[in-house]
PDB file of C-alpha atoms in Angstrom:
ATOM      1  CA  MET N  22      -6.003  27.763   6.975  1.00 41.00           C
ATOM      2  CA  THR N  23      -7.056  30.985   5.399  1.00 45.00           C
ATOM      3  CA  GLU N  24      -9.727  31.231   2.516  1.00 54.00           C
ATOM      4  CA  ARG N  25      -8.282  31.202  -0.914  1.00 62.00           C
ATOM      5  CA  SER N  26      -8.829  34.256  -3.304  1.00 76.00           C
ATOM      6  CA  ALA N  27     -10.198  33.967  -6.540  1.00 80.00           C
ATOM      7  CA  ALA N  28      -6.714  34.687  -8.176  1.00 84.00           C
ATOM      8  CA  GLU N  29      -5.112  31.856  -5.956  1.00 81.00           C
ATOM      9  CA  LEU N  30      -7.896  29.343  -7.058  1.00 80.00           C
ATOM     10  CA  GLN N  31      -7.295  30.268 -10.780  1.00 85.00           C
ATOM     11  CA  ASP N  32      -3.739  29.872 -10.473  1.00 86.00           C
ATOM     12  CA  GLU N  33      -4.353  26.355  -8.870  1.00 84.00           C
ATOM     13  CA  ALA N  34      -6.552  25.579 -11.838  1.00 87.00           C
ATOM     14  CA  ARG N  35      -3.830  26.511 -14.194  1.00 91.00           C
ATOM     15  CA  MET N  36      -1.166  24.335 -12.409  1.00 90.00           C
ATOM     16  CA  ILE N  37      -3.687  21.225 -12.469  1.00 89.00           C
ATOM     17  CA  GLU N  38      -4.534  21.669 -16.135  1.00 90.00           C
ATOM     18  CA  ALA N  39      -0.415  21.814 -16.785  1.00 91.00           C
ATOM     19  CA  ALA N  40       0.027  18.711 -14.719  1.00 89.00           C
ATOM     20  CA  LYS N  41      -2.715  17.094 -16.945  1.00 90.00           C
ATOM     21  CA  ARG N  42      -0.762  17.955 -19.993  1.00 90.00           C
ATOM     22  CA  ASP N  43       2.817  17.298 -18.733  1.00 90.00           C
ATOM     23  CA  ARG N  44       3.317  14.985 -15.545  1.00 87.00           C
ATOM     24  CA  ASN N  45       6.442  16.800 -14.711  1.00 90.00           C
ATOM     25  CA  ALA N  46       4.375  19.883 -13.939  1.00 90.00           C
ATOM     26  CA  PHE N  47       2.772  17.870 -10.813  1.00 91.00           C
ATOM     27  CA  ALA N  48       5.820  18.802  -8.810  1.00 92.00           C
ATOM     28  CA  ALA N  49       4.608  22.285  -8.349  1.00 92.00           C
ATOM     29  CA  LEU N  50       1.357  20.900  -6.840  1.00 92.00           C
ATOM     30  CA  TYR N  51       3.371  18.238  -4.653  1.00 93.00           C
ATOM     31  CA  GLU N  52       5.648  21.206  -3.302  1.00 93.00           C
ATOM     32  CA  ARG N  53       2.727  23.605  -2.559  1.00 91.00           C
ATOM     33  CA  TYR N  54       0.684  20.752  -0.668  1.00 91.00           C
ATOM     34  CA  PHE N  55       3.212  18.125   0.717  1.00 93.00           C
ATOM     35  CA  ASP N  56       3.984  19.640   3.966  1.00 91.00           C
ATOM     36  CA  GLN N  57       0.121  20.211   4.698  1.00 87.00           C
ATOM     37  CA  ILE N  58      -1.007  16.576   3.715  1.00 90.00           C
ATOM     38  CA  TYR N  59       2.417  15.306   5.822  1.00 91.00           C
ATOM     39  CA  SER N  60       1.172  17.214   8.919  1.00 86.00           C
ATOM     40  CA  TYR N  61      -2.341  15.877   8.402  1.00 85.00           C
ATOM     41  CA  CYS N  62      -0.961  12.338   8.112  1.00 86.00           C
ATOM     42  CA  TYR N  63       1.375  12.860  11.095  1.00 83.00           C
ATOM     43  CA  TYR N  64      -1.270  14.227  13.261  1.00 79.00           C
ATOM     44  CA  HIS N  65      -3.443  11.035  12.771  1.00 78.00           C
ATOM     45  CA  SER N  66      -0.877   8.497  12.820  1.00 79.00           C
ATOM     46  CA  GLY N  67       1.549   9.885  15.361  1.00 78.00           C
ATOM     47  CA  ARG N  68       4.540   8.204  13.541  1.00 83.00           C
ATOM     48  CA  ARG N  69       6.789   9.975  11.153  1.00 89.00           C
ATOM     49  CA  GLU N  70       7.389   6.785   8.871  1.00 89.00           C
ATOM     50  CA  GLU N  71       3.699   6.241   8.613  1.00 88.00           C
ATOM     51  CA  ALA N  72       3.011   9.734   7.814  1.00 89.00           C
ATOM     52  CA  GLU N  73       5.763   9.916   5.143  1.00 92.00           C
ATOM     53  CA  ASP N  74       4.243   6.526   3.677  1.00 91.00           C
ATOM     54  CA  LEU N  75       0.765   7.958   3.850  1.00 92.00           C
ATOM     55  CA  ALA N  76       1.678  11.398   2.322  1.00 93.00           C
ATOM     56  CA  SER N  77       3.486   9.662  -0.497  1.00 93.00           C
ATOM     57  CA  GLU N  78       0.822   7.513  -1.369  1.00 93.00           C
ATOM     58  CA  THR N  79      -1.653  10.335  -1.332  1.00 94.00           C
ATOM     59  CA  PHE N  80       0.186  12.120  -4.059  1.00 94.00           C
ATOM     60  CA  GLN N  81       0.758   8.845  -5.946  1.00 92.00           C
ATOM     61  CA  ARG N  82      -2.968   8.383  -6.058  1.00 93.00           C
ATOM     62  CA  ALA N  83      -3.374  12.091  -6.893  1.00 92.00           C
ATOM     63  CA  LEU N  84      -0.912  11.773  -9.955  1.00 91.00           C
ATOM     64  CA  GLU N  85      -2.673   8.516 -10.979  1.00 90.00           C
ATOM     65  CA  GLY N  86      -6.225  10.019 -10.642  1.00 89.00           C
ATOM     66  CA  LEU N  87      -5.170  13.486 -12.252  1.00 88.00           C
ATOM     67  CA  GLU N  88      -6.964  13.000 -15.556  1.00 87.00           C
ATOM     68  CA  ASP N  89     -10.299  12.344 -13.738  1.00 85.00           C
ATOM     69  CA  PHE N  90     -10.074  15.333 -11.527  1.00 83.00           C
ATOM     70  CA  GLU N  91     -12.476  17.933 -12.318  1.00 83.00           C
ATOM     71  CA  TRP N  92     -11.736  21.523 -11.182  1.00 77.00           C
ATOM     72  CA  ARG N  93     -14.971  22.759  -9.358  1.00 77.00           C
ATOM     73  CA  GLY N  94     -13.504  25.888  -7.720  1.00 71.00           C
ATOM     74  CA  ILE N  95     -12.560  23.980  -4.579  1.00 72.00           C
ATOM     75  CA  PRO N  96      -9.246  23.965  -3.413  1.00 75.00           C
ATOM     76  CA  TYR N  97      -7.139  21.040  -4.792  1.00 84.00           C
ATOM     77  CA  SER N  98      -5.796  20.448  -1.059  1.00 81.00           C
ATOM     78  CA  ALA N  99      -9.506  19.529  -0.007  1.00 78.00           C
ATOM     79  CA  TRP N 100      -9.345  16.658  -2.547  1.00 84.00           C
ATOM     80  CA  LEU N 101      -5.890  15.626  -1.268  1.00 88.00           C
ATOM     81  CA  TYR N 102      -7.152  15.704   2.075  1.00 86.00           C
ATOM     82  CA  LYS N 103      -9.935  13.484   1.158  1.00 83.00           C
ATOM     83  CA  VAL N 104      -7.481  11.013  -0.674  1.00 89.00           C
ATOM     84  CA  ALA N 105      -5.339  10.901   2.647  1.00 88.00           C
ATOM     85  CA  SER N 106      -8.386  10.359   4.784  1.00 83.00           C
ATOM     86  CA  ASN N 107      -9.640   7.410   2.784  1.00 86.00           C
ATOM     87  CA  LEU N 108      -6.274   5.957   2.955  1.00 90.00           C
ATOM     88  CA  MET N 109      -5.683   6.527   6.752  1.00 84.00           C
ATOM     89  CA  SER N 110      -9.151   4.925   7.008  1.00 82.00           C
ATOM     90  CA  LYS N 111      -8.260   1.824   4.791  1.00 84.00           C
ATOM     91  CA  ARG N 112      -5.145   1.266   7.054  1.00 80.00           C
ATOM     92  CA  ARG N 113      -7.262   1.267  10.186  1.00 74.00           C
ATOM     93  CA  ARG N 114      -9.334  -1.449   8.818  1.00 73.00           C
ATOM     94  CA  ARG N 115      -6.336  -3.393   7.813  1.00 62.00           C
ATOM     95  CA  PRO N 116      -5.501  -6.385  10.094  1.00 53.00           C
ATOM     96  CA  PRO N 117      -2.327  -6.166  12.010  1.00 51.00           C
ATOM     97  CA  TRP N 118       0.994  -8.096  10.873  1.00 49.00           C
ATOM     98  CA  ILE N 119       0.395 -11.890  11.063  1.00 45.00           C
ATOM     99  CA  GLU N 120       3.791 -13.519  11.758  1.00 45.00           C
ATOM    100  CA  LEU N 121       4.322 -16.954  10.015  1.00 49.00           C
ATOM    101  CA  PRO N 122       4.722 -19.719  12.586  1.00 49.00           C
ATOM    102  CA  ASP N 123       7.547 -21.633  13.071  1.00 50.00           C
ATOM    103  CA  PRO N 124       7.293 -24.329  10.288  1.00 49.00           C
ATOM    104  CA  ILE N 125       8.899 -27.051  12.473  1.00 46.00           C
ATOM    105  CA  ALA N 126       6.790 -26.604  15.569  1.00 49.00           C
ATOM    106  CA  GLY N 127       4.348 -29.328  16.110  1.00 49.00           C
ATOM    107  CA  SER N 128       5.867 -31.096  12.887  1.00 50.00           C
ATOM    108  CA  GLY N 129       6.295 -34.460  14.714  1.00 53.00           C
ATOM    109  CA  GLU N 130       9.307 -35.110  12.476  1.00 55.00           C
ATOM    110  CA  ASN N 131      12.613 -36.692  14.229  1.00 62.00           C
ATOM    111  CA  ASP N 132      14.811 -37.119  11.301  1.00 68.00           C
ATOM    112  CA  PRO N 133      17.454 -34.279  11.824  1.00 67.00           C
ATOM    113  CA  GLU N 134      18.254 -34.061   7.859  1.00 65.00           C
ATOM    114  CA  ARG N 135      14.646 -33.554   7.083  1.00 63.00           C
ATOM    115  CA  LEU N 136      14.226 -31.047  10.108  1.00 60.00           C
ATOM    116  CA  TRP N 137      17.026 -28.976   8.961  1.00 60.00           C
ATOM    117  CA  LEU N 138      15.847 -29.087   5.238  1.00 59.00           C
ATOM    118  CA  ARG N 139      12.414 -27.878   6.243  1.00 61.00           C
ATOM    119  CA  ARG N 140      13.780 -25.129   8.567  1.00 61.00           C
ATOM    120  CA  GLU N 141      15.836 -23.797   5.816  1.00 60.00           C
ATOM    121  CA  GLN N 142      12.749 -24.019   3.306  1.00 62.00           C
ATOM    122  CA  GLY N 143      10.678 -22.078   5.837  1.00 62.00           C
ATOM    123  CA  ASP N 144      13.443 -19.388   6.442  1.00 70.00           C
ATOM    124  CA  GLU N 145      13.621 -18.998   2.718  1.00 76.00           C
ATOM    125  CA  LEU N 146       9.806 -18.866   2.551  1.00 78.00           C
ATOM    126  CA  HIS N 147       9.552 -16.300   5.465  1.00 76.00           C
ATOM    127  CA  LYS N 148      12.378 -14.193   3.872  1.00 80.00           C
ATOM    128  CA  ALA N 149      10.530 -14.098   0.536  1.00 83.00           C
ATOM    129  CA  VAL N 150       6.995 -13.182   1.850  1.00 83.00           C
ATOM    130  CA  ARG N 151       8.647 -10.267   3.639  1.00 81.00           C
ATOM    131  CA  THR N 152       9.931  -8.853   0.364  1.00 86.00           C
ATOM    132  CA  LEU N 153       6.345  -8.776  -1.258  1.00 88.00           C
ATOM    133  CA  PRO N 154       4.554  -5.478  -1.368  1.00 89.00           C
ATOM    134  CA  LEU N 155       2.403  -4.785   1.852  1.00 82.00           C
ATOM    135  CA  ASP N 156      -1.071  -5.526   0.180  1.00 87.00           C
ATOM    136  CA  GLN N 157       0.213  -8.863  -1.474  1.00 88.00           C
ATOM    137  CA  ARG N 158       1.786  -9.791   1.801  1.00 83.00           C
ATOM    138  CA  ASP N 159      -1.532  -9.159   3.734  1.00 77.00           C
ATOM    139  CA  ALA N 160      -3.475 -11.061   1.174  1.00 83.00           C
ATOM    140  CA  VAL N 161      -0.989 -14.204   1.390  1.00 84.00           C
ATOM    141  CA  LEU N 162      -0.993 -14.243   5.150  1.00 76.00           C
ATOM    142  CA  LEU N 163      -4.831 -13.806   5.366  1.00 73.00           C
ATOM    143  CA  LYS N 164      -5.099 -16.744   2.582  1.00 80.00           C
ATOM    144  CA  PHE N 165      -2.588 -19.038   3.939  1.00 78.00           C
ATOM    145  CA  GLU N 166      -1.913 -18.526   7.436  1.00 69.00           C
ATOM    146  CA  GLY N 167      -5.550 -17.093   8.203  1.00 66.00           C
ATOM    147  CA  ARG N 168      -7.169 -19.748   5.960  1.00 71.00           C
ATOM    148  CA  LEU N 169      -9.648 -17.268   4.696  1.00 73.00           C
ATOM    149  CA  LYS N 170     -11.752 -17.030   1.528  1.00 80.00           C
ATOM    150  CA  ASN N 171     -10.938 -14.727  -1.264  1.00 86.00           C
ATOM    151  CA  LYS N 172     -14.281 -12.750  -0.399  1.00 81.00           C
ATOM    152  CA  GLU N 173     -13.262 -12.590   3.182  1.00 74.00           C
ATOM    153  CA  ILE N 174     -10.087 -11.133   2.600  1.00 78.00           C
ATOM    154  CA  GLY N 175     -11.745  -8.496   0.128  1.00 80.00           C
ATOM    155  CA  VAL N 176     -14.076  -7.479   2.759  1.00 76.00           C
ATOM    156  CA  ILE N 177     -10.989  -7.415   5.183  1.00 76.00           C
ATOM    157  CA  MET N 178      -8.835  -5.271   2.716  1.00 78.00           C
ATOM    158  CA  GLY N 179     -11.449  -3.076   1.162  1.00 85.00           C
ATOM    159  CA  ARG N 180     -11.205  -4.704  -2.232  1.00 88.00           C
ATOM    160  CA  SER N 181     -13.234  -6.774  -4.597  1.00 91.00           C
ATOM    161  CA  GLU N 182     -13.001 -10.869  -4.730  1.00 89.00           C
ATOM    162  CA  GLY N 183     -11.419 -10.540  -8.177  1.00 89.00           C
ATOM    163  CA  ALA N 184      -8.949  -7.770  -6.842  1.00 91.00           C
ATOM    164  CA  VAL N 185      -7.875 -10.246  -3.992  1.00 91.00           C
ATOM    165  CA  LYS N 186      -7.391 -13.031  -6.572  1.00 91.00           C
ATOM    166  CA  LEU N 187      -5.195 -11.019  -8.757  1.00 91.00           C
ATOM    167  CA  LEU N 188      -3.098  -9.898  -5.584  1.00 92.00           C
ATOM    168  CA  LEU N 189      -2.456 -13.618  -4.749  1.00 91.00           C
ATOM    169  CA  PHE N 190      -1.818 -14.511  -8.263  1.00 90.00           C
ATOM    170  CA  ARG N 191       0.780 -11.751  -8.298  1.00 91.00           C
ATOM    171  CA  ALA N 192       2.129 -12.775  -4.845  1.00 90.00           C
ATOM    172  CA  VAL N 193       2.454 -16.393  -5.542  1.00 88.00           C
ATOM    173  CA  HIS N 194       4.142 -15.570  -8.801  1.00 88.00           C
ATOM    174  CA  GLY N 195       6.603 -13.364  -6.999  1.00 88.00           C
ATOM    175  CA  LEU N 196       7.371 -15.920  -4.365  1.00 86.00           C
ATOM    176  CA  ARG N 197       7.842 -18.827  -6.929  1.00 86.00           C
ATOM    177  CA  ARG N 198      10.456 -16.520  -8.805  1.00 87.00           C
ATOM    178  CA  ARG N 199      12.203 -15.570  -5.526  1.00 84.00           C
ATOM    179  CA  LEU N 200      12.351 -19.013  -4.387  1.00 80.00           C
ATOM    180  CA  HIS N 201      13.590 -20.444  -7.806  1.00 80.00           C
ATOM    181  CA  GLU N 202      16.198 -17.675  -7.952  1.00 82.00           C
ATOM    182  CA  GLN N 203      17.427 -18.709  -4.370  1.00 74.00           C
ATOM    183  CA  GLU N 204      17.421 -22.295  -5.448  1.00 74.00           C
ATOM    184  CA  LYS N 205      19.869 -21.438  -8.164  1.00 74.00           C
ATOM    185  CA  ARG N 206      22.528 -19.956  -5.950  1.00 68.00           C
TER     186      ARG N 206
END
């Protein structure tokens, strides 16, 4: 990477100010830096899909935090790399996917009709959980499968206890809605 000229840095500062006034102008920053950030994410993750997700989330966070960004004469890409680095660190701390256990295993029930009904309900729940956003899915699995407290989940996910409560509330609300919709069918 070559050092930027003063004119390039001033041009970048103008692009940032334009994006602060008009969100559509952020596209120029996206076009300018996406390949660099994607390459950085790919180098660290080694997987195309994960690199795409990380790069996209980096730019989503950059857009959300644009109003708070203060120009200090340092290339905008340095800030983007920091955002991407933080996201990768957070993903590395995130626990791996936890599969829901088979709801019938060890149930001790012998009534075929009840077993069938429980299996159907378990399948619907599994499907509904898989549709949740990743952070909500992780929180639900850690809470109900891992039997962890909200504070412990917060430490694992790098969030406050209040943020975990909100994630769980939204997840449970979404699951209830999905399961209720499926019952209507």
